[in-house]
Tab-separated table of C-alpha atoms and ligand atoms in Angstrom:
chain	number	residue	atom	x	y	z
A	1083	MET	CA	-74.782	-69.972	-57.266
A	1084	ALA	CA	-77.361	-68.343	-55.016
A	1085	LYS	CA	-80.987	-68.926	-55.844
A	1086	LYS	CA	-82.962	-65.709	-55.968
A	1087	ILE	CA	-85.380	-65.110	-53.116
A	1088	TRP	CA	-87.950	-63.932	-55.649
A	1089	SER	CA	-87.265	-66.561	-58.334
A	1090	GLY	CA	-90.647	-68.380	-58.045
A	1091	ARG	CA	-92.392	-66.865	-61.053
A	1092	PHE	CA	-89.351	-66.712	-63.331
A	1093	LEU	CA	-88.617	-69.277	-66.000
A	1094	LYS	CA	-85.234	-67.889	-67.028
A	1095	LYS	CA	-82.237	-66.845	-64.998
A	1096	THR	CA	-81.410	-63.160	-64.758
A	1097	ASN	CA	-78.931	-61.953	-67.341
A	1098	VAL	CA	-75.554	-61.343	-65.658
A	1099	ASP	CA	-75.280	-57.788	-66.958
A	1100	ALA	CA	-78.785	-57.060	-65.716
A	1101	GLU	CA	-77.829	-58.518	-62.379
A	1102	ASN	CA	-74.739	-56.370	-62.068
A	1103	PHE	CA	-76.622	-53.318	-63.242
A	1104	THR	CA	-79.395	-53.688	-60.678
A	1105	SER	CA	-77.172	-54.711	-57.788
A	1106	SER	CA	-76.561	-52.125	-55.088
A	1107	ILE	CA	-74.622	-54.222	-52.622
A	1108	ASP	CA	-71.344	-52.336	-53.106
A	1109	ILE	CA	-73.042	-49.259	-51.733
A	1110	ASP	CA	-75.802	-50.430	-49.417
A	1111	LYS	CA	-73.605	-52.857	-47.483
A	1112	ASN	CA	-72.888	-49.710	-45.519
A	1113	LEU	CA	-76.316	-50.261	-43.961
A	1114	TYR	CA	-75.598	-53.752	-42.617
A	1115	SER	CA	-75.711	-52.938	-38.900
A	1116	TYR	CA	-78.973	-50.999	-39.189
A	1117	ASP	CA	-80.480	-53.760	-41.305
A	1118	ILE	CA	-79.605	-56.331	-38.665
A	1119	GLN	CA	-80.846	-54.077	-35.878
A	1120	GLY	CA	-84.149	-53.667	-37.745
A	1121	SER	CA	-84.482	-57.409	-38.374
A	1122	ILE	CA	-83.866	-58.239	-34.720
A	1123	ALA	CA	-86.540	-55.781	-33.580
A	1124	HIS	CA	-88.857	-57.177	-36.234
A	1125	VAL	CA	-88.532	-60.847	-35.208
A	1126	GLU	CA	-88.800	-59.980	-31.529
A	1127	MET	CA	-92.101	-58.345	-32.352
A	1128	LEU	CA	-93.187	-61.307	-34.509
A	1129	SER	CA	-92.507	-63.647	-31.612
A	1130	LYS	CA	-94.232	-61.414	-29.054
A	1131	GLN	CA	-97.268	-61.391	-31.352
A	1132	LYS	CA	-97.007	-65.186	-31.706
A	1133	ILE	CA	-96.531	-64.923	-35.460
A	1134	ILE	CA	-93.310	-66.945	-35.098
A	1135	SER	CA	-92.258	-69.111	-32.149
A	1136	THR	CA	-89.825	-68.049	-29.442
A	1137	ALA	CA	-87.438	-70.772	-30.587
A	1138	GLU	CA	-87.523	-69.482	-34.154
A	1139	LYS	CA	-86.939	-65.958	-32.943
A	1140	SER	CA	-83.926	-67.016	-30.873
A	1141	LYS	CA	-82.423	-68.869	-33.813
A	1142	ILE	CA	-82.908	-65.890	-36.102
A	1143	VAL	CA	-81.445	-63.407	-33.620
A	1144	LYS	CA	-78.426	-65.631	-33.046
A	1145	GLY	CA	-77.925	-66.066	-36.787
A	1146	LEU	CA	-78.175	-62.330	-37.393
A	1147	LYS	CA	-75.618	-61.577	-34.710
A	1148	LYS	CA	-73.279	-64.103	-36.251
A	1149	ILE	CA	-73.680	-62.431	-39.640
A	1150	LYS	CA	-72.844	-59.081	-38.046
A	1151	ASP	CA	-69.649	-60.550	-36.610
A	1152	GLU	CA	-68.728	-62.030	-39.969
A	1153	ILE	CA	-69.239	-58.725	-41.746
A	1154	GLU	CA	-67.225	-56.864	-39.127
A	1155	SER	CA	-64.340	-59.312	-39.345
A	1156	ASN	CA	-64.395	-59.191	-43.160
A	1157	LYS	CA	-65.488	-62.818	-43.450
A	1158	PHE	CA	-68.828	-62.209	-45.102
A	1159	ASN	CA	-69.066	-62.887	-48.782
A	1160	PHE	CA	-71.186	-60.145	-50.383
A	1161	SER	CA	-72.724	-61.239	-53.650
A	1162	HIS	CA	-74.048	-59.195	-56.573
A	1163	GLU	CA	-76.455	-61.979	-57.453
A	1164	LEU	CA	-78.230	-61.269	-54.182
A	1165	GLU	CA	-78.763	-57.658	-55.210
A	1166	ASP	CA	-78.634	-55.744	-51.996
A	1167	ILE	CA	-77.761	-55.869	-48.306
A	1168	HIS	CA	-81.247	-57.075	-47.326
A	1169	MET	CA	-81.162	-60.160	-49.524
A	1170	ASN	CA	-77.505	-60.881	-48.830
A	1171	ILE	CA	-78.261	-61.028	-45.123
A	1172	GLU	CA	-81.494	-62.985	-45.503
A	1173	ASP	CA	-79.862	-65.543	-47.772
A	1174	SER	CA	-76.936	-66.018	-45.416
A	1175	LEU	CA	-79.336	-66.329	-42.467
A	1176	THR	CA	-81.262	-69.146	-44.108
A	1177	LYS	CA	-78.053	-70.905	-45.024
A	1178	LYS	CA	-76.949	-70.665	-41.408
A	1179	ILE	CA	-80.095	-71.577	-39.491
A	1180	GLY	CA	-82.273	-73.317	-42.069
A	1181	SER	CA	-86.021	-72.928	-42.367
A	1182	ALA	CA	-86.472	-70.470	-39.465
A	1183	GLY	CA	-84.493	-67.999	-41.575
A	1184	LYS	CA	-87.230	-68.119	-44.184
A	1185	LYS	CA	-89.621	-66.548	-41.683
A	1186	VAL	CA	-87.665	-63.366	-41.059
A	1187	HIS	CA	-89.387	-61.586	-43.941
A	1188	THR	CA	-92.911	-62.333	-42.626
A	1189	ALA	CA	-94.997	-59.134	-42.486
A	1190	ARG	CA	-92.195	-57.074	-43.978
A	1191	SER	CA	-91.016	-55.933	-47.389
A	1192	ARG	CA	-87.707	-54.543	-48.548
A	1193	ASN	CA	-89.620	-51.333	-49.138
A	1194	ASP	CA	-90.241	-50.642	-45.446
A	1195	GLN	CA	-86.988	-52.354	-44.515
A	1196	VAL	CA	-84.767	-50.068	-46.581
A	1197	ALA	CA	-86.582	-46.935	-45.403
A	1198	THR	CA	-86.103	-48.054	-41.797
A	1199	ASP	CA	-82.407	-48.795	-42.366
A	1200	ILE	CA	-81.800	-45.402	-43.924
A	1201	LYS	CA	-83.518	-43.558	-41.095
A	1202	LEU	CA	-81.497	-45.466	-38.497
A	1203	TYR	CA	-78.328	-44.705	-40.451
A	1204	ILE	CA	-79.105	-40.989	-40.617
A	1205	LYS	CA	-79.908	-40.778	-36.910
A	1206	ASP	CA	-76.613	-42.407	-36.064
A	1207	ILE	CA	-74.285	-40.681	-38.523
A	1208	ALA	CA	-75.869	-37.241	-38.325
A	1209	ASN	CA	-75.375	-37.371	-34.575
A	1210	SER	CA	-71.672	-38.146	-35.074
A	1211	LEU	CA	-71.456	-35.279	-37.515
A	1212	LYS	CA	-73.009	-33.048	-34.884
A	1213	LYS	CA	-70.391	-34.132	-32.364
A	1214	ASP	CA	-67.644	-33.253	-34.839
A	1215	ILE	CA	-69.144	-29.815	-35.349
A	1216	ILE	CA	-69.209	-29.298	-31.585
A	1217	LYS	CA	-65.484	-30.133	-31.448
A	1218	LEU	CA	-64.847	-27.464	-34.059
A	1219	GLN	CA	-66.939	-25.005	-32.061
A	1220	LYS	CA	-64.813	-25.740	-29.006
A	1221	SER	CA	-61.679	-24.974	-31.007
A	1222	ILE	CA	-63.220	-21.716	-32.164
A	1223	LEU	CA	-63.988	-20.781	-28.555
A	1224	ASN	CA	-60.445	-21.626	-27.465
A	1225	LYS	CA	-58.853	-19.585	-30.192
A	1226	SER	CA	-61.213	-16.684	-29.533
A	1227	ASN	CA	-60.393	-16.766	-25.857
A	1228	ARG	CA	-56.674	-16.844	-26.476
A	1229	ASN	CA	-56.703	-13.901	-28.888
A	1230	LEU	CA	-59.033	-11.519	-27.103
A	1231	ASP	CA	-56.704	-8.549	-27.589
A	1232	LEU	CA	-56.055	-8.987	-31.262
A	1233	ILE	CA	-57.720	-6.439	-33.514
A	1234	ILE	CA	-58.133	-6.981	-37.242
A	1235	PRO	CA	-60.034	-5.090	-39.896
A	1236	PHE	CA	-63.204	-6.684	-41.128
A	1237	TYR	CA	-64.141	-6.276	-44.763
A	1238	THR	CA	-67.183	-5.504	-46.814
A	1239	HIS	CA	-66.773	-5.887	-50.577
A	1240	LEU	CA	-63.306	-7.138	-49.593
A	1241	GLN	CA	-62.490	-3.500	-48.787
A	1242	ARG	CA	-61.273	-2.542	-45.329
A	1243	ALA	CA	-64.289	-1.578	-43.233
A	1244	GLN	CA	-63.799	-1.196	-39.466
A	1245	PRO	CA	-61.608	-2.585	-36.716
A	1246	ILE	CA	-62.970	-5.556	-34.768
A	1247	LEU	CA	-61.651	-8.225	-32.452
A	1248	VAL	CA	-60.471	-11.292	-34.323
A	1249	SER	CA	-62.394	-13.281	-31.696
A	1250	HIS	CA	-65.582	-11.572	-32.760
A	1251	TYR	CA	-64.899	-12.583	-36.333
A	1252	LEU	CA	-64.262	-16.209	-35.396
A	1253	LEU	CA	-67.355	-16.318	-33.223
A	1254	ALA	CA	-69.440	-15.392	-36.257
A	1255	TYR	CA	-68.605	-18.897	-37.486
A	1256	PHE	CA	-69.467	-20.324	-34.080
A	1257	GLU	CA	-72.984	-18.955	-34.567
A	1258	MET	CA	-73.240	-20.478	-38.048
A	1259	PHE	CA	-72.149	-23.882	-36.816
A	1260	LEU	CA	-74.569	-23.608	-33.915
A	1261	ARG	CA	-77.427	-23.218	-36.360
A	1262	ASP	CA	-76.020	-26.176	-38.293
A	1263	THR	CA	-76.272	-28.411	-35.236
A	1264	GLU	CA	-79.799	-27.159	-34.613
A	1265	ARG	CA	-80.642	-27.928	-38.220
A	1266	ILE	CA	-79.401	-31.491	-37.719
A	1267	ASP	CA	-81.543	-31.834	-34.581
A	1268	GLU	CA	-84.585	-30.613	-36.472
A	1269	ALA	CA	-83.934	-32.965	-39.391
A	1270	ILE	CA	-83.622	-35.906	-37.021
A	1271	LYS	CA	-86.767	-34.894	-35.162
A	1272	ARG	CA	-88.686	-34.802	-38.418
A	1273	LEU	CA	-87.621	-38.293	-39.504
A	1274	ASP	CA	-88.147	-39.842	-36.101
A	1275	GLN	CA	-90.956	-42.217	-37.125
A	1276	SER	CA	-90.493	-45.894	-37.863
A	1277	PRO	CA	-91.589	-47.082	-41.330
A	1278	LEU	CA	-91.211	-50.743	-40.324
A	1279	GLY	CA	-94.453	-52.663	-40.750
A	1280	SER	CA	-95.623	-50.568	-43.703
A	1281	CYS	CA	-94.528	-53.590	-45.748
A	1282	ALA	CA	-94.730	-53.205	-49.524
A	1283	GLY	CA	-96.902	-50.116	-49.105
A	1284	SER	CA	-100.359	-51.129	-47.906
A	1285	GLY	CA	-99.593	-52.482	-44.441
A	1286	THR	CA	-100.246	-56.128	-43.525
A	1287	SER	CA	-102.969	-58.517	-42.426
A	1288	PHE	CA	-100.658	-59.998	-39.778
A	1289	ASN	CA	-101.360	-58.830	-36.255
A	1290	ILE	CA	-98.113	-56.873	-35.918
A	1291	ASP	CA	-97.230	-54.306	-33.251
A	1292	ARG	CA	-95.612	-51.350	-34.961
A	1293	GLY	CA	-95.429	-49.363	-31.752
A	1294	TYR	CA	-93.239	-52.092	-30.305
A	1295	THR	CA	-90.686	-52.150	-33.160
A	1296	SER	CA	-90.688	-48.382	-33.312
A	1297	LYS	CA	-89.805	-48.160	-29.625
A	1298	LYS	CA	-87.228	-50.953	-29.856
A	1299	LEU	CA	-85.453	-49.093	-32.650
A	1300	GLY	CA	-85.482	-45.822	-30.735
A	1301	PHE	CA	-88.026	-44.013	-32.897
A	1302	LYS	CA	-90.560	-41.666	-31.344
A	1303	GLU	CA	-93.534	-43.365	-33.007
A	1304	PRO	CA	-94.508	-45.390	-36.101
A	1305	THR	CA	-95.216	-43.588	-39.384
A	1306	ARG	CA	-98.915	-42.967	-40.012
A	1307	ASN	CA	-99.297	-43.768	-43.690
A	1308	SER	CA	-97.880	-46.919	-45.253
A	1309	ILE	CA	-97.728	-45.480	-48.779
A	1310	ASP	CA	-95.894	-42.371	-47.629
A	1311	SER	CA	-93.548	-44.585	-45.613
A	1312	VAL	CA	-92.221	-46.458	-48.627
A	1313	SER	CA	-92.368	-43.593	-51.127
A	1314	ASP	CA	-90.870	-40.471	-49.730
A	1315	ARG	CA	-87.244	-39.693	-49.061
A	1316	ASP	CA	-87.634	-36.130	-47.872
A	1317	TYR	CA	-85.525	-37.041	-44.849
A	1318	ILE	CA	-82.626	-37.729	-47.210
A	1319	ILE	CA	-83.126	-34.322	-48.779
A	1320	ASP	CA	-83.167	-32.752	-45.303
A	1321	SER	CA	-79.950	-34.537	-44.378
A	1322	ILE	CA	-78.119	-33.566	-47.547
A	1323	TYR	CA	-79.400	-30.031	-47.171
A	1324	CYS	CA	-77.950	-29.951	-43.641
A	1325	CYS	CA	-74.639	-31.142	-45.097
A	1326	SER	CA	-74.803	-28.565	-47.880
A	1327	VAL	CA	-75.218	-25.706	-45.421
A	1328	ILE	CA	-72.416	-27.057	-43.238
A	1329	MET	CA	-70.167	-27.305	-46.300
A	1330	MET	CA	-71.133	-23.801	-47.375
A	1331	HIS	CA	-70.172	-22.428	-43.957
A	1332	LEU	CA	-66.954	-24.417	-43.939
A	1333	SER	CA	-66.139	-23.284	-47.441
A	1334	ARG	CA	-66.505	-19.629	-46.488
A	1335	PHE	CA	-64.337	-20.178	-43.451
A	1336	CYS	CA	-61.727	-21.828	-45.706
A	1337	GLU	CA	-61.886	-18.927	-48.112
A	1338	ASP	CA	-61.275	-16.461	-45.261
A	1339	LEU	CA	-58.286	-18.431	-44.061
A	1340	ILE	CA	-56.918	-18.789	-47.592
A	1341	ILE	CA	-57.118	-15.027	-48.043
A	1342	TRP	CA	-55.618	-14.356	-44.618
A	1343	ASN	CA	-52.817	-16.779	-45.460
A	1344	SER	CA	-51.859	-15.017	-48.708
A	1345	SER	CA	-48.675	-12.892	-48.672
A	1346	GLU	CA	-50.835	-9.909	-49.553
A	1347	PHE	CA	-52.801	-10.216	-46.296
A	1348	ASN	CA	-50.327	-12.206	-44.220
A	1349	PHE	CA	-52.685	-12.305	-41.228
A	1350	ILE	CA	-52.018	-15.946	-40.385
A	1351	THR	CA	-49.468	-18.701	-40.733
A	1352	LEU	CA	-50.788	-22.202	-41.301
A	1353	GLY	CA	-49.089	-25.129	-39.593
A	1354	ASP	CA	-46.552	-26.850	-41.869
A	1355	GLU	CA	-48.212	-30.165	-41.119
A	1356	PHE	CA	-51.463	-28.970	-42.717
A	1357	THR	CA	-50.034	-27.466	-45.889
A	1358	THR	CA	-48.404	-28.891	-48.981
A	1359	GLY	CA	-45.586	-27.895	-51.290
A	1360	SER	CA	-45.309	-27.355	-55.014
A	1361	SER	CA	-43.566	-29.764	-57.367
A	1362	ILE	CA	-41.848	-26.896	-59.164
A	1363	MET	CA	-41.846	-23.762	-57.007
A	1364	PRO	CA	-39.697	-24.477	-53.973
A	1365	GLN	CA	-40.924	-21.497	-51.978
A	1366	LYS	CA	-44.570	-22.584	-51.972
A	1367	LYS	CA	-46.536	-23.621	-48.907
A	1368	ASN	CA	-50.044	-24.121	-50.141
A	1369	PRO	CA	-53.310	-24.218	-48.204
A	1370	ASP	CA	-54.477	-27.313	-50.125
A	1371	ILE	CA	-56.602	-28.720	-47.318
A	1372	LEU	CA	-58.658	-25.557	-47.153
A	1373	GLU	CA	-58.959	-25.482	-50.932
A	1374	LEU	CA	-60.080	-29.118	-51.027
A	1375	VAL	CA	-62.744	-28.527	-48.402
A	1376	ARG	CA	-63.948	-25.561	-50.445
A	1377	GLY	CA	-63.877	-27.732	-53.558
A	1378	LYS	CA	-65.725	-30.639	-51.988
A	1379	SER	CA	-68.666	-28.428	-51.072
A	1380	GLY	CA	-69.596	-28.512	-54.767
A	1381	GLY	CA	-69.958	-32.290	-54.692
A	1382	VAL	CA	-72.317	-32.130	-51.733
A	1383	TYR	CA	-74.500	-29.514	-53.441
A	1384	GLY	CA	-74.524	-31.866	-56.436
A	1385	ASN	CA	-75.856	-34.639	-54.206
A	1386	LEU	CA	-78.698	-32.404	-53.102
A	1387	ILE	CA	-79.698	-31.776	-56.697
A	1388	SER	CA	-79.317	-35.480	-57.439
A	1389	ILE	CA	-81.824	-36.613	-54.793
A	1390	LEU	CA	-84.246	-33.777	-55.527
A	1391	THR	CA	-84.216	-34.714	-59.197
A	1392	ASN	CA	-84.546	-38.424	-58.446
A	1393	LEU	CA	-87.777	-37.806	-56.559
A	1394	LYS	CA	-89.464	-35.099	-58.590
A	1395	GLY	CA	-91.147	-37.258	-61.193
A	1396	LEU	CA	-91.688	-40.466	-59.240
A	1397	PRO	CA	-95.255	-41.716	-59.037
A	1398	LEU	CA	-96.143	-43.176	-55.641
A	1399	SER	CA	-95.071	-45.493	-54.248
A	1400	TYR	CA	-91.756	-47.369	-54.341
A	1401	ASN	CA	-89.778	-47.278	-57.588
A	1402	ARG	CA	-86.346	-48.695	-58.132
A	1403	ASP	CA	-85.036	-45.199	-58.831
A	1404	LEU	CA	-85.023	-44.862	-55.059
A	1405	GLN	CA	-82.075	-47.228	-54.847
A	1406	GLU	CA	-80.021	-44.301	-56.162
A	1407	ASP	CA	-80.746	-42.374	-52.969
A	1408	LYS	CA	-77.989	-43.952	-50.936
A	1409	SER	CA	-74.853	-42.892	-52.691
A	1410	PRO	CA	-75.591	-39.131	-52.457
A	1411	LEU	CA	-76.647	-39.568	-48.842
A	1412	PHE	CA	-73.603	-41.539	-47.743
A	1413	SER	CA	-71.238	-39.378	-49.709
A	1414	SER	CA	-72.673	-36.141	-48.273
A	1415	LEU	CA	-72.481	-37.239	-44.667
A	1416	GLU	CA	-69.047	-38.819	-45.044
A	1417	THR	CA	-67.629	-35.848	-46.931
A	1418	SER	CA	-68.994	-33.384	-44.384
A	1419	MET	CA	-67.568	-35.385	-41.537
A	1420	ASP	CA	-64.149	-35.742	-43.195
A	1421	CYS	CA	-64.074	-32.043	-43.964
A	1422	ILE	CA	-65.111	-30.900	-40.489
A	1423	ARG	CA	-62.469	-33.136	-38.908
A	1424	ILE	CA	-59.535	-32.082	-41.066
A	1425	PHE	CA	-60.642	-28.471	-41.034
A	1426	THR	CA	-60.669	-28.450	-37.220
A	1427	LYS	CA	-57.087	-29.681	-37.106
A	1428	THR	CA	-55.950	-27.202	-39.735
A	1429	PHE	CA	-57.736	-24.379	-37.940
A	1430	GLU	CA	-56.075	-25.311	-34.669
A	1431	SER	CA	-52.675	-25.036	-36.388
A	1432	ILE	CA	-53.043	-21.395	-37.408
A	1433	GLN	CA	-51.033	-18.640	-35.749
A	1434	PHE	CA	-51.978	-15.027	-36.089
A	1435	ASN	CA	-49.197	-12.776	-37.359
A	1436	GLU	CA	-49.923	-10.203	-34.696
A	1437	LYS	CA	-47.175	-7.706	-35.449
A	1438	HIS	CA	-47.960	-7.597	-39.147
A	1439	ILE	CA	-51.672	-7.186	-38.484
A	1440	LYS	CA	-51.055	-4.419	-35.956
A	1441	ASP	CA	-48.650	-2.535	-38.209
A	1442	GLY	CA	-51.244	-2.491	-40.938
A	1443	LEU	CA	-54.190	-1.251	-38.911
A	1444	ASP	CA	-53.567	2.387	-39.699
A	1445	ALA	CA	-54.162	1.804	-43.369
A	1446	GLY	CA	-57.604	1.903	-44.890
A	1447	PHE	CA	-59.167	4.618	-42.724
A	1448	LEU	CA	-60.781	2.026	-40.463
A	1449	THR	CA	-62.069	4.594	-37.983
A	1450	ALA	CA	-63.725	6.889	-40.518
A	1451	THR	CA	-67.176	5.787	-39.326
A	1452	ASP	CA	-66.119	6.616	-35.770
A	1453	ILE	CA	-65.318	10.179	-36.832
A	1454	ALA	CA	-68.702	10.512	-38.489
A	1455	ASP	CA	-70.324	9.100	-35.334
A	1456	TYR	CA	-68.336	11.603	-33.236
A	1457	LEU	CA	-69.666	14.497	-35.298
A	1458	ALA	CA	-73.206	13.128	-35.162
A	1459	LYS	CA	-72.966	12.896	-31.393
A	1460	ASN	CA	-71.957	16.614	-31.460
A	1461	ASN	CA	-75.180	17.500	-33.175
A	1462	VAL	CA	-74.006	17.376	-36.786
A	1463	PRO	CA	-76.722	15.471	-38.710
A	1464	PHE	CA	-75.286	12.072	-39.655
A	1465	ARG	CA	-75.574	12.588	-43.417
A	1466	LYS	CA	-73.548	15.790	-43.099
A	1467	ALA	CA	-71.090	14.130	-40.721
A	1468	HIS	CA	-70.621	11.379	-43.317
A	1469	ASN	CA	-69.833	13.971	-45.958
A	1470	ILE	CA	-67.357	15.861	-43.778
A	1471	THR	CA	-65.578	12.626	-42.897
A	1472	GLY	CA	-65.450	11.686	-46.564
A	1473	LYS	CA	-63.621	14.949	-47.195
A	1474	ILE	CA	-61.180	14.174	-44.365
A	1475	VAL	CA	-60.483	10.795	-45.964
A	1476	ALA	CA	-59.942	12.405	-49.372
A	1477	TYR	CA	-57.545	14.883	-47.770
A	1478	CYS	CA	-55.585	12.044	-46.168
A	1479	GLU	CA	-55.455	10.149	-49.437
A	1480	LYS	CA	-54.186	13.192	-51.304
A	1481	ASN	CA	-51.527	13.978	-48.713
A	1482	ASN	CA	-50.591	10.418	-47.994
A	1483	LYS	CA	-51.702	10.585	-44.358
A	1484	THR	CA	-53.564	8.275	-42.023
A	1485	LEU	CA	-56.517	9.385	-39.882
A	1486	SER	CA	-54.530	9.014	-36.669
A	1487	SER	CA	-51.707	11.219	-37.975
A	1488	LEU	CA	-53.913	14.291	-38.416
A	1489	SER	CA	-53.454	17.228	-36.056
A	1490	LEU	CA	-56.342	18.976	-34.339
A	1491	LYS	CA	-55.650	22.029	-36.480
A	1492	GLU	CA	-55.970	20.006	-39.672
A	1493	LEU	CA	-59.151	18.368	-38.461
A	1494	LYS	CA	-60.769	21.596	-37.351
A	1495	ARG	CA	-60.538	22.859	-40.913
A	1496	PHE	CA	-63.278	20.387	-41.835
A	1497	SER	CA	-65.677	21.169	-38.974
A	1498	SER	CA	-65.817	23.561	-36.068
A	1499	SER	CA	-67.554	20.808	-34.073
A	1500	ILE	CA	-64.281	18.890	-33.848
A	1501	GLU	CA	-62.514	19.173	-30.476
A	1502	LYS	CA	-59.540	17.546	-28.800
A	1503	ASP	CA	-61.585	14.581	-27.625
A	1504	ILE	CA	-61.852	13.405	-31.242
A	1505	PHE	CA	-58.576	11.543	-30.747
A	1506	ASN	CA	-60.421	9.162	-28.475
A	1507	PHE	CA	-62.535	8.248	-31.472
A	1508	ILE	CA	-59.765	7.977	-33.989
A	1509	SER	CA	-57.887	5.370	-32.010
A	1510	ILE	CA	-58.379	1.808	-33.235
A	1511	GLU	CA	-58.628	0.435	-29.693
A	1512	ARG	CA	-61.237	2.996	-28.668
A	1513	SER	CA	-63.214	2.270	-31.799
A	1514	VAL	CA	-63.433	-1.406	-30.845
A	1515	SER	CA	-64.174	-0.846	-27.180
A	1516	SER	CA	-66.920	1.638	-28.044
A	1517	LYS	CA	-68.959	-0.994	-29.920
A	1518	LYS	CA	-70.909	-1.964	-26.842
A	1519	SER	CA	-74.259	-2.540	-28.528
A	1520	TYR	CA	-75.604	-6.081	-28.052
A	1521	GLY	CA	-73.788	-8.386	-30.450
A	1522	GLY	CA	-71.090	-5.775	-31.120
A	1523	THR	CA	-67.334	-6.235	-31.031
A	1524	SER	CA	-66.325	-4.612	-27.711
A	1525	LYS	CA	-64.106	-6.856	-25.643
A	1526	ASN	CA	-66.594	-6.960	-22.799
A	1527	ASN	CA	-69.333	-8.099	-25.130
A	1528	VAL	CA	-67.156	-10.729	-26.742
A	1529	ARG	CA	-66.045	-12.049	-23.390
A	1530	LYS	CA	-69.669	-12.379	-22.267
A	1531	MET	CA	-70.572	-14.139	-25.499
A	1532	ILE	CA	-67.769	-16.632	-25.040
A	1533	ALA	CA	-69.147	-17.446	-21.591
A	1534	LYS	CA	-72.616	-17.820	-23.070
A	1535	TYR	CA	-71.372	-20.105	-25.856
A	1536	LYS	CA	-69.528	-22.270	-23.353
A	1537	LYS	CA	-72.802	-22.783	-21.506
A	1538	ILE	CA	-74.621	-23.614	-24.730
A	1539	LEU	CA	-72.059	-26.304	-25.544
A	1540	LEU	CA	-72.454	-27.829	-22.104
A	1541	LYS	CA	-76.200	-28.315	-22.676
B	1475	LIG	N1	-82.193	-52.207	-52.954
B	1475	LIG	C1	-83.494	-51.603	-52.886
B	1475	LIG	C2	-83.340	-50.111	-52.630
B	1475	LIG	O1	-82.343	-49.723	-52.116
B	1475	LIG	C3	-84.290	-52.187	-51.767
B	1475	LIG	C4	-85.744	-52.124	-51.977
B	1475	LIG	C5	-86.112	-53.021	-53.073
B	1475	LIG	N2	-87.534	-53.071	-53.266
B	1475	LIG	C6	-88.058	-53.526	-54.402
B	1475	LIG	N3	-89.340	-53.494	-54.470
B	1475	LIG	N4	-87.319	-53.918	-55.397
B	1475	LIG	O2	-84.212	-49.350	-52.927
């Protein structure tokens, strides 16, 4: 049975239920590599500052590396009695190298240690998440490039609005994911200060060099206030918020694809390998992956509320409540990463049902706004032009006609300003190519944007 590191002042052993209840090792063992990285930087600093000897430092570093190997080859025995990853590693170190191991915790507390571990974890994992988002963005660019001639309607209120290039639609998501990667960068920039050396919360009387450990661990600088360093977890909130926004964007994208995949829309076909069947209805091919991604976004939002609530009533500084910060953090980053990865594959498997989309473009009066614009360009005030066009639409509806099937004679009945050239405006293709305003859907614009996005991704 392991003797507790803090057992000095206790007369009785900890109750087993209490031990299991307070233990966090099942979750925080996830931090092992960052904990070891932090401890190595710490003892190198202690030795540089002559707080421990070079020989002691070497022994400790060797022992820590051995522990890392053991954990990675599944040979390490994690124990609940030793509470968390920090004490599991420290205990094993002392068992391995003897008394030098007992010096590793000089001028350090678990309070600054855990904050350092978490920040290192976030920097690492959030960067991987960013890379996964960039892969998705590349897929979006590829698909946009390959479908530059495909026109679809876009919707407002889920009612047919106007014709646009499908590429333009997809690139809207590119923009959202671009902001998501920027948000990750900003979150990382904000947490880029090393808490190590803040100790329990007041700093230390040892002559430590916090600048040295900060640099060793790849932080920009050390934190400036030891109490803040062990108390706050706003960087966890930032990270989960980043995940929440990513999941929200993904979820909307899923919803679009789910709708497009329905027989009612029939805009796309999803790859068989990324769909599932029904246990009773043999004809079904369900978009379960997309639905699960949409569903999992709720869990990530829940994590955000969980950490916000954990912190709201906590007096400074460290309180054990903070141990509950890890599970929402890990789960949010892992879920987001899983979702981005599987979504990318599913997205790559979609095929647009071009013929069906094209055949349906005449429905829904998609170029009504173009007619109103035509009239306005011929000196009819826009409000009036809107009204005239509304009447044309009503006429079509009543007589079961589409805008493009109207003759000049029929059109002229609604306004004397209408001439033959109106047919240029009624055509779906002309409508799209006329949207040349910056950020609009004309093919030229979209092509330029794709080039721009490619450059951004290369940066
Ligand atoms: N397992 C603890 C946590 O994750 C580590 C810090 C413990 N500090 C303490 N004063 N009990 O928060």
